[in-house]
């Protein structure tokens, strides 16, 4: 059974909440949500939900090639409910990614997990929990982050938790920062003769209301949340990568080329995706693999997505 996308729900995940995302990603999400929230566009595209037990479904759909499980980490990262919407915008949930990694950890033919990364980041909510899970899982099986071709913000948070990070020659990483965006429609409502009367208890209950100008109290609360999320991000990356936290905060959310990232310790190696995968697969070629195969991150990721 199909379900309509709930735009107000998506807005609650995009606005007034800490995001480990690049400004470009925030802008792209806003451009989709804003006209629909204001009633200028009334389309409600549908998405398809797969049934069945998630763990069993991910185990059956896991793509294993040359003793490697190649798992795509593409698009906007959210806490839950990932899908590809009618606008062809890829969305991946931390919940789904954790289930896929779990399946690879349990798969008897998988010797190493490769996360094929191409994302501008996403939600701060749930990111730390998944990153810690990935970091702990590296004690069971190696997990390589293959930046093919971008790992920014939340995506880099996850990459940093892996055993190692390999970046394609033209790839980029970083944007270690946090952003919160609010939206206000009070002037538009005034033009249309609309007035919202909100009644509440608790002085923070109506912080960041879109129906009135933002208050100093709301700004102070936003700053508090930004500081907390930023500290979580930078402390975690420093711990995962063995870096000084001051060095991580010193990046000031800069985006790094592969060479620059290697120089400051944000990645471990620069190599084309195909060569990196061949090199990893070669380490397991003598372990009674069913067949020696040339593997492709793009093909593996696409095939995996088509089976889910």
PDB file of C-alpha atoms in Angstrom:
ATOM      1  CA  UNK A   1       0.000   0.000   0.000  1.00  0.00           C
ATOM      2  CA  UNK A   2       1.354   3.453  -0.923  1.00  0.00           C
ATOM      3  CA  UNK A   3       1.478   6.388   1.471  1.00  0.00           C
ATOM      4  CA  UNK A   4       1.446  10.103   0.753  1.00  0.00           C
ATOM      5  CA  UNK A   5       4.495  12.104   1.751  1.00  0.00           C
ATOM      6  CA  UNK A   6       3.739  14.257   4.783  1.00  0.00           C
ATOM      7  CA  UNK A   7       5.395  17.595   3.977  1.00  0.00           C
ATOM      8  CA  UNK A   8       4.750  19.186   7.390  1.00  0.00           C
ATOM      9  CA  UNK A   9       6.445  16.140   8.931  1.00  0.00           C
ATOM     10  CA  UNK A  10       9.425  16.544   6.610  1.00  0.00           C
ATOM     11  CA  UNK A  11       9.545  20.246   7.482  1.00  0.00           C
ATOM     12  CA  UNK A  12       9.829  19.341  11.157  1.00  0.00           C
ATOM     13  CA  UNK A  13      12.953  17.367  10.273  1.00  0.00           C
ATOM     14  CA  UNK A  14      14.444  20.163   8.138  1.00  0.00           C
ATOM     15  CA  UNK A  15      13.664  23.331  10.087  1.00  0.00           C
ATOM     16  CA  UNK A  16      14.268  24.364  13.708  1.00  0.00           C
ATOM     17  CA  UNK A  17      16.480  21.325  14.283  1.00  0.00           C
ATOM     18  CA  UNK A  18      20.271  20.828  14.176  1.00  0.00           C
ATOM     19  CA  UNK A  19      21.465  19.550  10.813  1.00  0.00           C
ATOM     20  CA  UNK A  20      24.837  18.096   9.926  1.00  0.00           C
ATOM     21  CA  UNK A  21      24.407  19.298   6.371  1.00  0.00           C
ATOM     22  CA  UNK A  22      25.950  21.669   3.870  1.00  0.00           C
ATOM     23  CA  UNK A  23      24.151  24.969   3.161  1.00  0.00           C
ATOM     24  CA  UNK A  24      23.604  23.743  -0.410  1.00  0.00           C
ATOM     25  CA  UNK A  25      21.733  20.697   0.865  1.00  0.00           C
ATOM     26  CA  UNK A  26      19.625  22.826   3.204  1.00  0.00           C
ATOM     27  CA  UNK A  27      18.796  25.118   0.281  1.00  0.00           C
ATOM     28  CA  UNK A  28      17.770  22.190  -1.933  1.00  0.00           C
ATOM     29  CA  UNK A  29      15.449  20.797   0.743  1.00  0.00           C
ATOM     30  CA  UNK A  30      13.986  24.241   1.391  1.00  0.00           C
ATOM     31  CA  UNK A  31      13.303  24.761  -2.326  1.00  0.00           C
ATOM     32  CA  UNK A  32      11.204  21.601  -2.350  1.00  0.00           C
ATOM     33  CA  UNK A  33       9.365  22.149   0.927  1.00  0.00           C
ATOM     34  CA  UNK A  34       8.751  25.893   0.966  1.00  0.00           C
ATOM     35  CA  UNK A  35       6.273  26.202  -1.955  1.00  0.00           C
ATOM     36  CA  UNK A  36       4.343  23.182  -0.700  1.00  0.00           C
ATOM     37  CA  UNK A  37       4.144  24.438   2.862  1.00  0.00           C
ATOM     38  CA  UNK A  38       2.882  27.791   1.565  1.00  0.00           C
ATOM     39  CA  UNK A  39       0.275  26.100  -0.612  1.00  0.00           C
ATOM     40  CA  UNK A  40       1.775  27.258  -3.909  1.00  0.00           C
ATOM     41  CA  UNK A  41       2.213  23.663  -5.043  1.00  0.00           C
ATOM     42  CA  UNK A  42      -0.306  21.046  -3.996  1.00  0.00           C
ATOM     43  CA  UNK A  43       1.202  17.869  -5.407  1.00  0.00           C
ATOM     44  CA  UNK A  44       1.523  14.967  -3.010  1.00  0.00           C
ATOM     45  CA  UNK A  45       3.812  12.362  -4.613  1.00  0.00           C
ATOM     46  CA  UNK A  46       3.619   8.811  -3.386  1.00  0.00           C
ATOM     47  CA  UNK A  47       6.305   6.461  -2.169  1.00  0.00           C
ATOM     48  CA  UNK A  48       6.367   2.718  -2.039  1.00  0.00           C
ATOM     49  CA  UNK A  49       6.967   0.859   1.205  1.00  0.00           C
ATOM     50  CA  UNK A  50       8.393  -2.640   1.109  1.00  0.00           C
ATOM     51  CA  UNK A  51       6.801  -5.115   3.454  1.00  0.00           C
ATOM     52  CA  UNK A  52       8.271  -7.910   5.498  1.00  0.00           C
ATOM     53  CA  UNK A  53      10.794  -8.115   8.297  1.00  0.00           C
ATOM     54  CA  UNK A  54      13.524  -5.461   7.771  1.00  0.00           C
ATOM     55  CA  UNK A  55      16.410  -7.674   8.944  1.00  0.00           C
ATOM     56  CA  UNK A  56      15.419 -10.559   6.673  1.00  0.00           C
ATOM     57  CA  UNK A  57      14.790  -8.231   3.749  1.00  0.00           C
ATOM     58  CA  UNK A  58      18.209  -6.573   4.056  1.00  0.00           C
ATOM     59  CA  UNK A  59      19.980  -9.941   4.368  1.00  0.00           C
ATOM     60  CA  UNK A  60      18.292 -11.193   1.194  1.00  0.00           C
ATOM     61  CA  UNK A  61      19.005  -7.985  -0.687  1.00  0.00           C
ATOM     62  CA  UNK A  62      22.608  -7.546   0.441  1.00  0.00           C
ATOM     63  CA  UNK A  63      24.999  -7.349  -2.519  1.00  0.00           C
ATOM     64  CA  UNK A  64      28.148  -9.353  -1.835  1.00  0.00           C
ATOM     65  CA  UNK A  65      30.913  -9.245  -4.445  1.00  0.00           C
ATOM     66  CA  UNK A  66      34.402 -10.651  -3.969  1.00  0.00           C
ATOM     67  CA  UNK A  67      33.944 -11.092  -0.211  1.00  0.00           C
ATOM     68  CA  UNK A  68      32.880  -7.446   0.062  1.00  0.00           C
ATOM     69  CA  UNK A  69      29.485  -6.042   0.986  1.00  0.00           C
ATOM     70  CA  UNK A  70      29.064  -2.744  -0.864  1.00  0.00           C
ATOM     71  CA  UNK A  71      26.464  -0.546   0.786  1.00  0.00           C
ATOM     72  CA  UNK A  72      25.458   2.799  -0.766  1.00  0.00           C
ATOM     73  CA  UNK A  73      25.300   5.868   1.452  1.00  0.00           C
ATOM     74  CA  UNK A  74      23.699   8.337  -0.929  1.00  0.00           C
ATOM     75  CA  UNK A  75      21.488  11.399  -0.714  1.00  0.00           C
ATOM     76  CA  UNK A  76      19.890  13.085   2.283  1.00  0.00           C
ATOM     77  CA  UNK A  77      20.463  11.291   5.580  1.00  0.00           C
ATOM     78  CA  UNK A  78      17.534  11.151   8.008  1.00  0.00           C
ATOM     79  CA  UNK A  79      16.853   9.451  11.325  1.00  0.00           C
ATOM     80  CA  UNK A  80      14.087   7.195  10.011  1.00  0.00           C
ATOM     81  CA  UNK A  81      11.911   6.346   6.998  1.00  0.00           C
ATOM     82  CA  UNK A  82      14.253   6.484   4.011  1.00  0.00           C
ATOM     83  CA  UNK A  83      12.942   6.257   0.472  1.00  0.00           C
ATOM     84  CA  UNK A  84      13.302   7.721  -3.010  1.00  0.00           C
ATOM     85  CA  UNK A  85      10.539  10.246  -3.548  1.00  0.00           C
ATOM     86  CA  UNK A  86       8.731  11.249  -6.720  1.00  0.00           C
ATOM     87  CA  UNK A  87      11.187  14.113  -7.197  1.00  0.00           C
ATOM     88  CA  UNK A  88      13.993  11.542  -7.561  1.00  0.00           C
ATOM     89  CA  UNK A  89      15.735  12.839  -4.449  1.00  0.00           C
ATOM     90  CA  UNK A  90      17.529  10.038  -2.677  1.00  0.00           C
ATOM     91  CA  UNK A  91      16.797   9.764   1.043  1.00  0.00           C
ATOM     92  CA  UNK A  92      18.498   7.242   3.321  1.00  0.00           C
ATOM     93  CA  UNK A  93      17.663   6.710   6.980  1.00  0.00           C
ATOM     94  CA  UNK A  94      20.198   5.896   9.668  1.00  0.00           C
ATOM     95  CA  UNK A  95      17.800   3.164  10.740  1.00  0.00           C
ATOM     96  CA  UNK A  96      17.925   1.478   7.325  1.00  0.00           C
ATOM     97  CA  UNK A  97      21.688   1.857   7.028  1.00  0.00           C
ATOM     98  CA  UNK A  98      22.189   0.260  10.439  1.00  0.00           C
ATOM     99  CA  UNK A  99      20.030  -2.691   9.355  1.00  0.00           C
ATOM    100  CA  UNK A 100      22.095  -3.104   6.175  1.00  0.00           C
ATOM    101  CA  UNK A 101      25.371  -3.031   8.087  1.00  0.00           C
ATOM    102  CA  UNK A 102      23.974  -5.546  10.570  1.00  0.00           C
ATOM    103  CA  UNK A 103      23.124  -7.872   7.702  1.00  0.00           C
ATOM    104  CA  UNK A 104      26.660  -7.580   6.341  1.00  0.00           C
ATOM    105  CA  UNK A 105      28.152  -8.265   9.765  1.00  0.00           C
ATOM    106  CA  UNK A 106      26.135 -11.484  10.013  1.00  0.00           C
ATOM    107  CA  UNK A 107      26.742 -12.627   6.432  1.00  0.00           C
ATOM    108  CA  UNK A 108      29.180 -15.531   6.446  1.00  0.00           C
ATOM    109  CA  UNK A 109      30.716 -14.661   3.053  1.00  0.00           C
ATOM    110  CA  UNK A 110      31.420 -11.024   3.900  1.00  0.00           C
ATOM    111  CA  UNK A 111      34.950 -10.271   5.058  1.00  0.00           C
ATOM    112  CA  UNK A 112      34.807  -6.489   4.755  1.00  0.00           C
ATOM    113  CA  UNK A 113      32.114  -3.832   4.430  1.00  0.00           C
ATOM    114  CA  UNK A 114      32.498  -0.913   2.039  1.00  0.00           C
ATOM    115  CA  UNK A 115      30.290   2.148   2.435  1.00  0.00           C
ATOM    116  CA  UNK A 116      30.048   3.840  -0.976  1.00  0.00           C
ATOM    117  CA  UNK A 117      29.522   7.495  -0.015  1.00  0.00           C
ATOM    118  CA  UNK A 118      27.971  10.378  -1.920  1.00  0.00           C
ATOM    119  CA  UNK A 119      26.065  12.695   0.403  1.00  0.00           C
ATOM    120  CA  UNK A 120      25.867  16.274   1.601  1.00  0.00           C
ATOM    121  CA  UNK A 121      24.749  15.101   5.037  1.00  0.00           C
ATOM    122  CA  UNK A 122      21.438  15.434   6.818  1.00  0.00           C
ATOM    123  CA  UNK A 123      19.895  15.145  10.245  1.00  0.00           C
ATOM    124  CA  UNK A 124      21.950  15.408  13.416  1.00  0.00           C
ATOM    125  CA  UNK A 125      19.340  13.312  15.207  1.00  0.00           C
ATOM    126  CA  UNK A 126      20.429   9.670  15.071  1.00  0.00           C
ATOM    127  CA  UNK A 127      23.790  10.346  13.421  1.00  0.00           C
ATOM    128  CA  UNK A 128      25.926   9.947  16.551  1.00  0.00           C
ATOM    129  CA  UNK A 129      24.201   6.672  17.474  1.00  0.00           C
ATOM    130  CA  UNK A 130      24.861   5.161  14.050  1.00  0.00           C
ATOM    131  CA  UNK A 131      28.449   6.434  13.987  1.00  0.00           C
ATOM    132  CA  UNK A 132      29.148   4.821  17.361  1.00  0.00           C
ATOM    133  CA  UNK A 133      27.593   1.577  16.097  1.00  0.00           C
ATOM    134  CA  UNK A 134      29.809   1.652  13.001  1.00  0.00           C
ATOM    135  CA  UNK A 135      32.891   2.357  15.095  1.00  0.00           C
ATOM    136  CA  UNK A 136      32.117  -0.535  17.464  1.00  0.00           C
ATOM    137  CA  UNK A 137      31.375  -2.843  14.504  1.00  0.00           C
ATOM    138  CA  UNK A 138      34.875  -2.342  13.100  1.00  0.00           C
ATOM    139  CA  UNK A 139      36.049  -4.694  15.853  1.00  0.00           C
ATOM    140  CA  UNK A 140      34.001  -7.449  14.159  1.00  0.00           C
ATOM    141  CA  UNK A 141      34.738  -6.717  10.497  1.00  0.00           C
ATOM    142  CA  UNK A 142      36.705  -3.943   8.774  1.00  0.00           C
ATOM    143  CA  UNK A 143      34.492  -1.155   7.440  1.00  0.00           C
ATOM    144  CA  UNK A 144      35.942   1.092   4.751  1.00  0.00           C
ATOM    145  CA  UNK A 145      34.408   4.442   3.855  1.00  0.00           C
ATOM    146  CA  UNK A 146      34.821   4.956   0.110  1.00  0.00           C
ATOM    147  CA  UNK A 147      34.227   8.629  -0.664  1.00  0.00           C
ATOM    148  CA  UNK A 148      32.855   8.399  -4.161  1.00  0.00           C
ATOM    149  CA  UNK A 149      32.658  11.422  -4.552  1.00  0.00           C
ATOM    150  CA  UNK A 150      31.465  13.444  -1.524  1.00  0.00           C
ATOM    151  CA  UNK A 151      31.211  12.900   2.221  1.00  0.00           C
ATOM    152  CA  UNK A 152      30.076  16.073   3.904  1.00  0.00           C
ATOM    153  CA  UNK A 153      28.759  16.797   7.393  1.00  0.00           C
ATOM    154  CA  UNK A 154      26.690  13.823   8.655  1.00  0.00           C
ATOM    155  CA  UNK A 155      28.142  11.625   5.919  1.00  0.00           C
ATOM    156  CA  UNK A 156      31.676  12.485   7.042  1.00  0.00           C
ATOM    157  CA  UNK A 157      30.598  11.851  10.663  1.00  0.00           C
ATOM    158  CA  UNK A 158      29.809   8.268   9.586  1.00  0.00           C
ATOM    159  CA  UNK A 159      32.966   7.981   7.473  1.00  0.00           C
ATOM    160  CA  UNK A 160      35.156   9.055  10.388  1.00  0.00           C
ATOM    161  CA  UNK A 161      33.779   6.156  12.437  1.00  0.00           C
ATOM    162  CA  UNK A 162      34.969   3.576   9.878  1.00  0.00           C
ATOM    163  CA  UNK A 163      38.202   1.597   9.982  1.00  0.00           C
ATOM    164  CA  UNK A 164      39.642   3.766   7.218  1.00  0.00           C
ATOM    165  CA  UNK A 165      38.616   6.372   4.670  1.00  0.00           C
ATOM    166  CA  UNK A 166      39.569   6.207   0.994  1.00  0.00           C
ATOM    167  CA  UNK A 167      38.732   9.242  -1.135  1.00  0.00           C
ATOM    168  CA  UNK A 168      38.551   9.372  -4.914  1.00  0.00           C
ATOM    169  CA  UNK A 169      41.077  11.769  -6.527  1.00  0.00           C
ATOM    170  CA  UNK A 170      38.406  14.374  -7.291  1.00  0.00           C
ATOM    171  CA  UNK A 171      36.355  13.645  -4.176  1.00  0.00           C
ATOM    172  CA  UNK A 172      35.839  16.004  -1.254  1.00  0.00           C
ATOM    173  CA  UNK A 173      35.158  15.663   2.469  1.00  0.00           C
ATOM    174  CA  UNK A 174      34.536  17.821   5.504  1.00  0.00           C
ATOM    175  CA  UNK A 175      31.915  20.432   6.383  1.00  0.00           C
ATOM    176  CA  UNK A 176      32.321  19.415  10.032  1.00  0.00           C
ATOM    177  CA  UNK A 177      29.734  21.769  11.411  1.00  0.00           C
ATOM    178  CA  UNK A 178      26.093  22.170  12.331  1.00  0.00           C
ATOM    179  CA  UNK A 179      23.367  24.441  10.995  1.00  0.00           C
ATOM    180  CA  UNK A 180      19.839  25.322  12.062  1.00  0.00           C
ATOM    181  CA  UNK A 181      17.451  27.141   9.773  1.00  0.00           C
ATOM    182  CA  UNK A 182      14.135  28.645  10.795  1.00  0.00           C
ATOM    183  CA  UNK A 183      11.386  29.876   8.537  1.00  0.00           C
ATOM    184  CA  UNK A 184       8.832  32.610   9.015  1.00  0.00           C
ATOM    185  CA  UNK A 185       5.682  33.218   6.978  1.00  0.00           C
ATOM    186  CA  UNK A 186       4.085  35.956   9.078  1.00  0.00           C
ATOM    187  CA  UNK A 187       4.395  38.638   6.377  1.00  0.00           C
ATOM    188  CA  UNK A 188       2.878  36.343   3.755  1.00  0.00           C
ATOM    189  CA  UNK A 189       0.029  35.483   6.134  1.00  0.00           C
ATOM    190  CA  UNK A 190      -0.551  39.173   6.765  1.00  0.00           C
ATOM    191  CA  UNK A 191      -0.839  39.814   3.023  1.00  0.00           C
ATOM    192  CA  UNK A 192      -3.447  37.069   2.740  1.00  0.00           C
ATOM    193  CA  UNK A 193      -5.311  38.297   5.795  1.00  0.00           C
ATOM    194  CA  UNK A 194      -4.469  35.227   7.872  1.00  0.00           C
ATOM    195  CA  UNK A 195      -3.828  35.437  11.607  1.00  0.00           C
ATOM    196  CA  UNK A 196      -2.788  32.477  13.775  1.00  0.00           C
ATOM    197  CA  UNK A 197      -3.621  32.680  17.480  1.00  0.00           C
ATOM    198  CA  UNK A 198      -1.445  30.270  19.453  1.00  0.00           C
ATOM    199  CA  UNK A 199      -2.115  29.366  23.095  1.00  0.00           C
ATOM    200  CA  UNK A 200       0.502  27.460  25.056  1.00  0.00           C
ATOM    201  CA  UNK A 201       2.077  26.688  28.415  1.00  0.00           C
ATOM    202  CA  UNK A 202       5.812  26.584  28.961  1.00  0.00           C
ATOM    203  CA  UNK A 203       7.823  29.585  27.825  1.00  0.00           C
ATOM    204  CA  UNK A 204       9.759  27.627  25.170  1.00  0.00           C
ATOM    205  CA  UNK A 205       6.726  25.840  23.716  1.00  0.00           C
ATOM    206  CA  UNK A 206       6.282  28.356  20.906  1.00  0.00           C
ATOM    207  CA  UNK A 207       9.946  29.025  20.127  1.00  0.00           C
ATOM    208  CA  UNK A 208      10.643  29.407  16.394  1.00  0.00           C
ATOM    209  CA  UNK A 209       6.987  29.686  15.438  1.00  0.00           C
ATOM    210  CA  UNK A 210       6.778  30.402  11.691  1.00  0.00           C
ATOM    211  CA  UNK A 211       3.809  32.710  12.324  1.00  0.00           C
ATOM    212  CA  UNK A 212       5.719  35.471  14.106  1.00  0.00           C
ATOM    213  CA  UNK A 213       9.213  37.038  14.157  1.00  0.00           C
ATOM    214  CA  UNK A 214      11.835  35.020  15.992  1.00  0.00           C
ATOM    215  CA  UNK A 215      12.409  36.013  19.627  1.00  0.00           C
ATOM    216  CA  UNK A 216      15.661  36.579  21.535  1.00  0.00           C
ATOM    217  CA  UNK A 217      14.716  33.618  23.725  1.00  0.00           C
ATOM    218  CA  UNK A 218      14.404  31.362  20.677  1.00  0.00           C
ATOM    219  CA  UNK A 219      17.755  32.572  19.333  1.00  0.00           C
ATOM    220  CA  UNK A 220      19.416  31.747  22.659  1.00  0.00           C
ATOM    221  CA  UNK A 221      17.892  28.253  22.562  1.00  0.00           C
ATOM    222  CA  UNK A 222      19.101  27.748  18.999  1.00  0.00           C
ATOM    223  CA  UNK A 223      22.623  28.752  20.046  1.00  0.00           C
ATOM    224  CA  UNK A 224      22.501  26.249  22.904  1.00  0.00           C
ATOM    225  CA  UNK A 225      21.451  23.441  20.580  1.00  0.00           C
ATOM    226  CA  UNK A 226      24.071  24.401  18.015  1.00  0.00           C
ATOM    227  CA  UNK A 227      26.822  24.328  20.650  1.00  0.00           C
ATOM    228  CA  UNK A 228      25.713  20.901  21.879  1.00  0.00           C
ATOM    229  CA  UNK A 229      25.470  19.343  18.409  1.00  0.00           C
ATOM    230  CA  UNK A 230      28.774  20.903  17.310  1.00  0.00           C
ATOM    231  CA  UNK A 231      30.560  19.592  20.383  1.00  0.00           C
ATOM    232  CA  UNK A 232      29.181  16.104  19.750  1.00  0.00           C
ATOM    233  CA  UNK A 233      30.347  16.196  16.132  1.00  0.00           C
ATOM    234  CA  UNK A 234      33.859  17.513  16.735  1.00  0.00           C
ATOM    235  CA  UNK A 235      34.529  15.388  19.822  1.00  0.00           C
ATOM    236  CA  UNK A 236      33.415  12.245  17.995  1.00  0.00           C
ATOM    237  CA  UNK A 237      35.478  12.887  14.870  1.00  0.00           C
ATOM    238  CA  UNK A 238      38.533  13.635  17.020  1.00  0.00           C
ATOM    239  CA  UNK A 239      38.069  10.374  18.931  1.00  0.00           C
ATOM    240  CA  UNK A 240      37.412   8.240  15.841  1.00  0.00           C
ATOM    241  CA  UNK A 241      40.308   9.684  13.845  1.00  0.00           C
ATOM    242  CA  UNK A 242      42.795  10.100  16.696  1.00  0.00           C
ATOM    243  CA  UNK A 243      42.954  13.851  16.191  1.00  0.00           C
ATOM    244  CA  UNK A 244      43.052  16.731  18.637  1.00  0.00           C
ATOM    245  CA  UNK A 245      39.617  18.288  19.000  1.00  0.00           C
ATOM    246  CA  UNK A 246      41.091  21.740  18.472  1.00  0.00           C
ATOM    247  CA  UNK A 247      42.321  20.580  15.069  1.00  0.00           C
ATOM    248  CA  UNK A 248      38.828  19.385  14.164  1.00  0.00           C
ATOM    249  CA  UNK A 249      37.115  22.599  15.267  1.00  0.00           C
ATOM    250  CA  UNK A 250      39.893  24.468  13.475  1.00  0.00           C
ATOM    251  CA  UNK A 251      38.558  23.200  10.158  1.00  0.00           C
ATOM    252  CA  UNK A 252      35.692  25.687  10.668  1.00  0.00           C
ATOM    253  CA  UNK A 253      33.387  23.442   8.594  1.00  0.00           C
ATOM    254  CA  UNK A 254      35.672  23.818   5.579  1.00  0.00           C
ATOM    255  CA  UNK A 255      35.267  21.450   2.622  1.00  0.00           C
ATOM    256  CA  UNK A 256      38.544  19.707   1.727  1.00  0.00           C
ATOM    257  CA  UNK A 257      39.877  18.216  -1.477  1.00  0.00           C
ATOM    258  CA  UNK A 258      41.338  14.743  -1.183  1.00  0.00           C
ATOM    259  CA  UNK A 259      44.930  16.009  -1.021  1.00  0.00           C
ATOM    260  CA  UNK A 260      44.155  18.631   1.599  1.00  0.00           C
ATOM    261  CA  UNK A 261      42.115  16.153   3.648  1.00  0.00           C
ATOM    262  CA  UNK A 262      44.984  13.659   3.592  1.00  0.00           C
ATOM    263  CA  UNK A 263      47.405  16.316   4.783  1.00  0.00           C
ATOM    264  CA  UNK A 264      45.305  17.124   7.881  1.00  0.00           C
ATOM    265  CA  UNK A 265      44.390  13.518   8.718  1.00  0.00           C
ATOM    266  CA  UNK A 266      40.725  13.545   7.688  1.00  0.00           C
ATOM    267  CA  UNK A 267      41.242  10.603   5.289  1.00  0.00           C
ATOM    268  CA  UNK A 268      43.728   7.736   4.962  1.00  0.00           C
ATOM    269  CA  UNK A 269      44.210   7.255   1.234  1.00  0.00           C
ATOM    270  CA  UNK A 270      43.443   8.711  -2.183  1.00  0.00           C
ATOM    271  CA  UNK A 271      42.495   6.210  -4.885  1.00  0.00           C
ATOM    272  CA  UNK A 272      39.919   5.810  -7.643  1.00  0.00           C
ATOM    273  CA  UNK A 273      36.931   3.825  -6.411  1.00  0.00           C
ATOM    274  CA  UNK A 274      37.587   0.911  -8.757  1.00  0.00           C
ATOM    275  CA  UNK A 275      41.219   0.590  -7.734  1.00  0.00           C
ATOM    276  CA  UNK A 276      40.344   0.849  -4.064  1.00  0.00           C
ATOM    277  CA  UNK A 277      37.770  -1.931  -4.360  1.00  0.00           C
ATOM    278  CA  UNK A 278      40.134  -4.163  -6.339  1.00  0.00           C
ATOM    279  CA  UNK A 279      42.814  -3.650  -3.707  1.00  0.00           C
ATOM    280  CA  UNK A 280      40.453  -4.561  -0.875  1.00  0.00           C
ATOM    281  CA  UNK A 281      39.092  -7.590  -2.752  1.00  0.00           C
ATOM    282  CA  UNK A 282      42.633  -8.828  -3.479  1.00  0.00           C
ATOM    283  CA  UNK A 283      43.278  -9.244   0.247  1.00  0.00           C
ATOM    284  CA  UNK A 284      40.598 -11.922   0.394  1.00  0.00           C
ATOM    285  CA  UNK A 285      41.199 -13.617  -2.980  1.00  0.00           C
ATOM    286  CA  UNK A 286      42.866 -16.627  -1.354  1.00  0.00           C
ATOM    287  CA  UNK A 287      40.061 -17.346   1.108  1.00  0.00           C
ATOM    288  CA  UNK A 288      38.061 -19.738  -1.085  1.00  0.00           C
ATOM    289  CA  UNK A 289      36.037 -16.973  -2.633  1.00  0.00           C
ATOM    290  CA  UNK A 290      33.410 -18.346  -5.068  1.00  0.00           C
ATOM    291  CA  UNK A 291      35.083 -16.473  -7.938  1.00  0.00           C
ATOM    292  CA  UNK A 292      37.550 -13.665  -8.505  1.00  0.00           C
ATOM    293  CA  UNK A 293      35.692 -10.675  -9.837  1.00  0.00           C
ATOM    294  CA  UNK A 294      36.323  -7.080 -10.673  1.00  0.00           C
ATOM    295  CA  UNK A 295      33.938  -5.101  -8.540  1.00  0.00           C
ATOM    296  CA  UNK A 296      32.454  -1.685  -9.010  1.00  0.00           C
ATOM    297  CA  UNK A 297      31.133   0.598  -6.288  1.00  0.00           C
ATOM    298  CA  UNK A 298      28.672   2.205  -8.664  1.00  0.00           C
ATOM    299  CA  UNK A 299      27.361  -1.059 -10.082  1.00  0.00           C
ATOM    300  CA  UNK A 300      27.290  -2.723  -6.686  1.00  0.00           C
ATOM    301  CA  UNK A 301      25.444   0.162  -5.121  1.00  0.00           C
ATOM    302  CA  UNK A 302      22.914   0.376  -7.943  1.00  0.00           C
ATOM    303  CA  UNK A 303      22.256  -3.351  -7.861  1.00  0.00           C
ATOM    304  CA  UNK A 304      21.834  -3.241  -4.107  1.00  0.00           C
ATOM    305  CA  UNK A 305      19.335  -0.392  -4.342  1.00  0.00           C
ATOM    306  CA  UNK A 306      17.355  -2.205  -7.040  1.00  0.00           C
ATOM    307  CA  UNK A 307      16.923  -5.243  -4.814  1.00  0.00           C
ATOM    308  CA  UNK A 308      15.624  -3.335  -1.797  1.00  0.00           C
TER     309      UNK A 308
END
